[in-house]
Coordinates of C-alpha atoms in Angstrom, one line a residue:
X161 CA 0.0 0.0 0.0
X162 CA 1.6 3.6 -1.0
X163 CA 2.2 6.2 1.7
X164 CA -0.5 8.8 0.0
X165 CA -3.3 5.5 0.7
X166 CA -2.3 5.0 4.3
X167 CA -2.7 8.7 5.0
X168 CA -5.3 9.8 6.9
X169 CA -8.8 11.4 5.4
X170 CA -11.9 12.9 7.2
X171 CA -15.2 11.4 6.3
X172 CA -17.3 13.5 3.6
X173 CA -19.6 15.0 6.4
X174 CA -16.6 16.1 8.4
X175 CA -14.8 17.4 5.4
X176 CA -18.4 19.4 4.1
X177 CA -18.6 21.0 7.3
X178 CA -14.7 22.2 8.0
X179 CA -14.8 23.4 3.8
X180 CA -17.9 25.5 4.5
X181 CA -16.5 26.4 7.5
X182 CA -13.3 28.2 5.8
X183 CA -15.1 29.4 3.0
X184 CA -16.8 31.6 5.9
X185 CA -13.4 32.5 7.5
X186 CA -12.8 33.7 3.8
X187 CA -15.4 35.2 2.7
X188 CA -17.5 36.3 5.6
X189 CA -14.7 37.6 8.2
X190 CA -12.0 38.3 5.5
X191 CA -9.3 36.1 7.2
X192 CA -5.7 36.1 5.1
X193 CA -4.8 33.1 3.6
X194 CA -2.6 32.4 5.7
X195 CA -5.0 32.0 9.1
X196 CA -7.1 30.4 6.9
X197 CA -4.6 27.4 6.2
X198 CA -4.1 27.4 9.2
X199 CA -7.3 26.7 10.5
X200 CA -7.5 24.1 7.7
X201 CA -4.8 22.1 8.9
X202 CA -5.5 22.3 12.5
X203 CA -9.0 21.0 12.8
X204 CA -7.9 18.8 9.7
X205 CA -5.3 17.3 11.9
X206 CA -7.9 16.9 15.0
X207 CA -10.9 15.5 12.9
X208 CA -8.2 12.7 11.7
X209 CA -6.9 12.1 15.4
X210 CA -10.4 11.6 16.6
X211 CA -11.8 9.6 13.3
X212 CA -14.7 11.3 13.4
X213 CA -17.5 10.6 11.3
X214 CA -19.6 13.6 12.1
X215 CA -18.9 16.7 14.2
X216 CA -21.9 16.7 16.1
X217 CA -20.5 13.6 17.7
X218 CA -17.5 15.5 19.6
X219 CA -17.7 15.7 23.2
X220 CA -15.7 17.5 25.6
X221 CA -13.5 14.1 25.9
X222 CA -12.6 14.1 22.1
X223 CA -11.5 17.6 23.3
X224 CA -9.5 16.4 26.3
X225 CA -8.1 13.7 24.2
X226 CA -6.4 16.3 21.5
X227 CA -4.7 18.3 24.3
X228 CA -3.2 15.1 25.6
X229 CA -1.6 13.5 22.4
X230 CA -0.5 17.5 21.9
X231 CA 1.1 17.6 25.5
X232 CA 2.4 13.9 24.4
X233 CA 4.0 14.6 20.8
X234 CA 5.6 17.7 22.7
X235 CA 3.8 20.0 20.9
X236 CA 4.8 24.1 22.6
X237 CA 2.0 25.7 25.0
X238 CA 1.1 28.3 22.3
X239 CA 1.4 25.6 19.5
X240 CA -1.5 23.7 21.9
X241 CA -3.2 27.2 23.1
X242 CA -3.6 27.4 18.8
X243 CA -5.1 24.1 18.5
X244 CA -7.9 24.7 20.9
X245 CA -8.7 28.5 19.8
X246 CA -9.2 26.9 16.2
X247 CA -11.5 24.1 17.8
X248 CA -13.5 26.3 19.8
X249 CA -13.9 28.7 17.1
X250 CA -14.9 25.8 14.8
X251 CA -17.7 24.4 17.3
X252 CA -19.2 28.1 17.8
X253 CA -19.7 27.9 14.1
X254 CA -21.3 24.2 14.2
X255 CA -23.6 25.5 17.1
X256 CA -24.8 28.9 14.9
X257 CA -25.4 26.2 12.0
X258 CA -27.4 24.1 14.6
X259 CA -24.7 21.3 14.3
X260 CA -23.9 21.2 17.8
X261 CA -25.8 22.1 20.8
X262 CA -23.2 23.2 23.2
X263 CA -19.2 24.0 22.7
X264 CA -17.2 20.9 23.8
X265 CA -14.1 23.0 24.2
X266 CA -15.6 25.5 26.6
X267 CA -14.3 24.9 30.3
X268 CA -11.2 23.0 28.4
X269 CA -7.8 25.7 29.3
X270 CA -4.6 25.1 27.7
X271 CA -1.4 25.1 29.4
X272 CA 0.2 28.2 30.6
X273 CA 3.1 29.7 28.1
X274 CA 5.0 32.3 29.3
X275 CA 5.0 35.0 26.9
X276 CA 8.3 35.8 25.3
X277 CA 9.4 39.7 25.1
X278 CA 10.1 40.6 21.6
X279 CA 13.1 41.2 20.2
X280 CA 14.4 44.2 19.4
X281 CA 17.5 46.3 17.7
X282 CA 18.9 48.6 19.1
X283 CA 19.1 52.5 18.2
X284 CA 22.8 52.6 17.4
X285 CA 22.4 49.6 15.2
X286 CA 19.1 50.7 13.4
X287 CA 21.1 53.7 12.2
X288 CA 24.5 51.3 11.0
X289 CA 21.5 49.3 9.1
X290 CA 20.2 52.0 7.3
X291 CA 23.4 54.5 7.6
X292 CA 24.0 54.1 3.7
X293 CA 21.3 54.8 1.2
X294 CA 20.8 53.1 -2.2
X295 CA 19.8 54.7 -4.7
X296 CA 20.1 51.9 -7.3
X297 CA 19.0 49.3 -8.7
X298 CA 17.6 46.4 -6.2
X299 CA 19.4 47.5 -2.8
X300 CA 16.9 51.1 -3.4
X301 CA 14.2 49.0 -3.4
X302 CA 15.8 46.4 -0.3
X303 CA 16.6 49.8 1.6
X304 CA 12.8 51.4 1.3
X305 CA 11.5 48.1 2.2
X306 CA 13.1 48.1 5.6
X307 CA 12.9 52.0 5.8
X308 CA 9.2 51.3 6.0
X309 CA 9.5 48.4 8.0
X310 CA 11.1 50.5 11.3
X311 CA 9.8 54.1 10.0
X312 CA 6.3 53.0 10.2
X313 CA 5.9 49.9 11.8
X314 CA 4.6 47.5 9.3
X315 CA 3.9 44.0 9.4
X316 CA 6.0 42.2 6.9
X317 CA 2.0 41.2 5.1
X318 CA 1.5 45.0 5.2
X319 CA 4.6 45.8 3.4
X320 CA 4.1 42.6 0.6
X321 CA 0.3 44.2 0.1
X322 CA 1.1 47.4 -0.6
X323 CA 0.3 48.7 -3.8
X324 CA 0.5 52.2 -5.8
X325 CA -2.5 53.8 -5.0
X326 CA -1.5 53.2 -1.1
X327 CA 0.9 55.6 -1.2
X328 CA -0.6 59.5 -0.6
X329 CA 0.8 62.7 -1.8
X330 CA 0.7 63.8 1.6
X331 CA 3.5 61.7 3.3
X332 CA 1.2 59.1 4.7
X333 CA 0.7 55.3 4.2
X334 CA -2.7 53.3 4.0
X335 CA -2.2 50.2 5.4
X336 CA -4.2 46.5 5.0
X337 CA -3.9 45.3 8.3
X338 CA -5.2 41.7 10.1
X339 CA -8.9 41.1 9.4
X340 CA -8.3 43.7 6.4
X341 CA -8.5 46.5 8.7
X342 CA -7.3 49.6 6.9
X343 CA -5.0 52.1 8.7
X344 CA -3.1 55.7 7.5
X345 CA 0.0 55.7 8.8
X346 CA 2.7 58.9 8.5
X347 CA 5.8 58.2 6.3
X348 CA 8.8 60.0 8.2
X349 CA 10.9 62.0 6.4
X350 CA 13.6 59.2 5.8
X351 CA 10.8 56.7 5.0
X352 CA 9.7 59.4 2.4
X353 CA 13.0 59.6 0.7
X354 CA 14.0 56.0 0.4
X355 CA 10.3 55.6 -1.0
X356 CA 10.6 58.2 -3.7
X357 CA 13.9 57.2 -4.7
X358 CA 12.3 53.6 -5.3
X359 CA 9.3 54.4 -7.5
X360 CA 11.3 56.5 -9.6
X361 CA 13.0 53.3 -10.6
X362 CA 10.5 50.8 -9.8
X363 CA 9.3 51.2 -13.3
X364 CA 12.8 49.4 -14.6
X365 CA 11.4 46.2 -12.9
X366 CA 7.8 46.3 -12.8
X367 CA 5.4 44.6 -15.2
X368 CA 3.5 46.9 -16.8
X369 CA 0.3 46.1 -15.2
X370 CA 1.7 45.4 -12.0
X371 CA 0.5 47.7 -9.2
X372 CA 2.4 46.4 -6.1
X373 CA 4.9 49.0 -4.6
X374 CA 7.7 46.3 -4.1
X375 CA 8.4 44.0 -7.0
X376 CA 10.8 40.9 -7.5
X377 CA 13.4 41.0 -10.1
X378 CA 10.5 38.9 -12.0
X379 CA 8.5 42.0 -12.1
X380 CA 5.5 40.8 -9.8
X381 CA 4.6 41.7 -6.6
X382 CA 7.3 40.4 -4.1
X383 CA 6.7 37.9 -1.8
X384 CA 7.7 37.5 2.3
X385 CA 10.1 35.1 1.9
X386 CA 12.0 37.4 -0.2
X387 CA 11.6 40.2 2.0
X388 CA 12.9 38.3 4.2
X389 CA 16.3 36.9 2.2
X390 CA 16.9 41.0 1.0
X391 CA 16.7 42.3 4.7
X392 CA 18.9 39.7 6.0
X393 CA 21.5 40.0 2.8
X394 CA 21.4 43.8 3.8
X395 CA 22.4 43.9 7.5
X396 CA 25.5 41.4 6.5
X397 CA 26.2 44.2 4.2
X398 CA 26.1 47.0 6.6
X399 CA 28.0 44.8 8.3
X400 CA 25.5 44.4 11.4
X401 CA 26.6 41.6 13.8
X402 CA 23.1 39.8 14.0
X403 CA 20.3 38.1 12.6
X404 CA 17.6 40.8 10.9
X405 CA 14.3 40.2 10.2
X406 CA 11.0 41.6 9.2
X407 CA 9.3 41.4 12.8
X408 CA 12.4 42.5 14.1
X409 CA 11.9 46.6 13.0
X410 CA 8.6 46.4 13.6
X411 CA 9.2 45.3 17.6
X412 CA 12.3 48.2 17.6
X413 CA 9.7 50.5 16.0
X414 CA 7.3 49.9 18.7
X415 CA 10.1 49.6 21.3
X416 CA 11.8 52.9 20.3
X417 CA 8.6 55.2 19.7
X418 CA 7.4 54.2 23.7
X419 CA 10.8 55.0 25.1
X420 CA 10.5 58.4 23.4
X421 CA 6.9 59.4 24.3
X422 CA 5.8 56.9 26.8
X423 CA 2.1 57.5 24.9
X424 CA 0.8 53.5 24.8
X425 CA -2.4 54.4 23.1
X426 CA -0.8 55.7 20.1
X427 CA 1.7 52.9 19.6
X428 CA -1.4 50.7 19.6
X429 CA -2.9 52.5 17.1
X430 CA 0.3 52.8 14.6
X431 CA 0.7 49.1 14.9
X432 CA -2.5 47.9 14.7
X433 CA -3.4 46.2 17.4
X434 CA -6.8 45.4 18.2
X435 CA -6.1 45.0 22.0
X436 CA -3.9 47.4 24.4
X437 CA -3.2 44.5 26.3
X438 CA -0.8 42.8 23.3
X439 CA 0.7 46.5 22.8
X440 CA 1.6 45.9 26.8
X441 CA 4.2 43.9 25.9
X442 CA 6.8 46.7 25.2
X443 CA 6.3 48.3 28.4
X444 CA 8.4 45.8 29.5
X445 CA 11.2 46.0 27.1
X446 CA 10.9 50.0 28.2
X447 CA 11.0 48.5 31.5
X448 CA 14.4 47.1 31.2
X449 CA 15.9 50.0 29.4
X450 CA 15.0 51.8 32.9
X451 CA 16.0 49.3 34.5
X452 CA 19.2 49.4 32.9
X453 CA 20.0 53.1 33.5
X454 CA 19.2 53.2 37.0
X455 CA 21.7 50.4 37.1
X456 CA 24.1 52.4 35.1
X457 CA 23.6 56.4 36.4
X458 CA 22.5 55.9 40.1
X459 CA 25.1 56.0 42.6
X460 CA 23.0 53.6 44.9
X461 CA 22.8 50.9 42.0
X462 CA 26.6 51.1 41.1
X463 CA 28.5 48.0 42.3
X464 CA 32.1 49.0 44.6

């Protein structure tokens, strides 16, 4: 028997039911892509755990019986936390479609994962990364990219999305956030420059009817992983002693604007964040830059 036979399917009912459950993540709530597959594979992955036949049939066991082959296999807390948000999610939907009469996940917690503080780059070392302008060729376009990556914040899908008409006369930036949540976002002056100097070349590259701001050397509309590859080529070219990527400016973006203003609110609202509580996390980061000049500057903290 071959390996694609002995792989595991989910009966047609289950697989009618998760389908028309995506194509509402899709159409209905404008989920990317990407959540979508991941939703797909998820409850894929539980449905052919739990050999379902029908959904109606799970019960808060079937639920108790995923988290344990998760906490078995070795899966991560937030790996597991994922799981279960896609299940409950999924059984909310079953209920509203009169599938299910109560959520089996509800009552069901995941383990506890600490939360991780971002990473960030420092000042210094933003300004050796983008210390030398291009203004040619394929490093212009690699320089704008990650001057609007730290200037304004982006996530690495906003940057990729970005297309002509996104780009205002005024200096600022619409922005096609999670959940396609739009967003206008200042340019600073920088940002501005390393932009401009970009489109006036862009058009070397581009295919004619492309309208995407960055393009690969293909001519199309330039994808993560190659945002990615270019921003990492570039800090080994400025000579920066560390690994750089995408996420990366954004968290120093976030990280330096609090340290300057100390205004949470409005680095919620340049990033994007739904909830305060998940822009909370860089008050810690400021935290330990305080923490770190006390230790340095105050007489009482220096060590004899």
């Amino acid at each position: 028997m071959s390996k694609a036979a002995e792989k595991p399917s989910l009966s047609p009912e289950c697989k009618f039911w998760l389908d028309k459950f995506l194509l509402h993540l899709d159409v209905e709530r404008g989920l990317s892509q990407h959540t979508v597959s991941n939703y797909r594979r998820q409850l894929h992955d539980i449905g052919c755990l739990l050999a379902l036949t029908d959904w109606s049939g799970l019960t808060p066991v079937d639920v108790k019986r995923v988290l344990a082959t998760a906490n078995r296999e070795g899966k991560h807390p937030r790996s597991i936390a994922l799981r279960l948000s896609a299940l409950r999610t999924f059984c909310q939907f079953l209920i509203d479609q009169n599938q299910l009469f109560s959520n089996p996940v509800d009552g069901i917690q995941a383990p506890k994962q600490g939360r991780p503080l971002p990473k960030q780059i420092s000042v210094d070392d933003m300004q050796q990364l983008l210390s030398q302008p291009k203004d040619a060729g394929i490093e212009c376009r690699d320089m704008a990219m990650a001057e609007l990556l730290y200037g304004c914040g982006l996530r690495l899908s906003e940057l990729t999305g970005l297309s002509l008409s996104d780009c205002q006369a005024d200096g600022t930036l619409r922005v096609t956030g999670k959940g396609n949540k739009q967003r206008i976002l200042p340019m600073g002056r920088t940002a501005q420059k390393a932009l401009k100097a970009w489109l006036k070349i862009r058009g070397q590259f581009a295919s004619p009817y492309e309208r995407a701001v960055f393009v690969s050397k293909r001519g199309t509309r330039i994808s993560n992983r190659q945002v990615a590859n270019r921003l990492n080529a570039l800090a080994q070219s400025q000579h920066l002693n560390q690994t750089v990527h995408p996420h990366k400016l954004r968290h120093s973006f976030a990280t330096h604007v609090l340290e300057s203003s100390g205004d949470l609110r409005a680095v919620q609202e340049l990033l994007g964040h739904a909830n305060l509580s998940t822009t909370q996390v860089y008050t810690h980061l400021d935290f330990q830059h305080l923490a770190k000049v006390y230790d340095t500057a105050h007489p009482r903290a220096r060590k004899k």
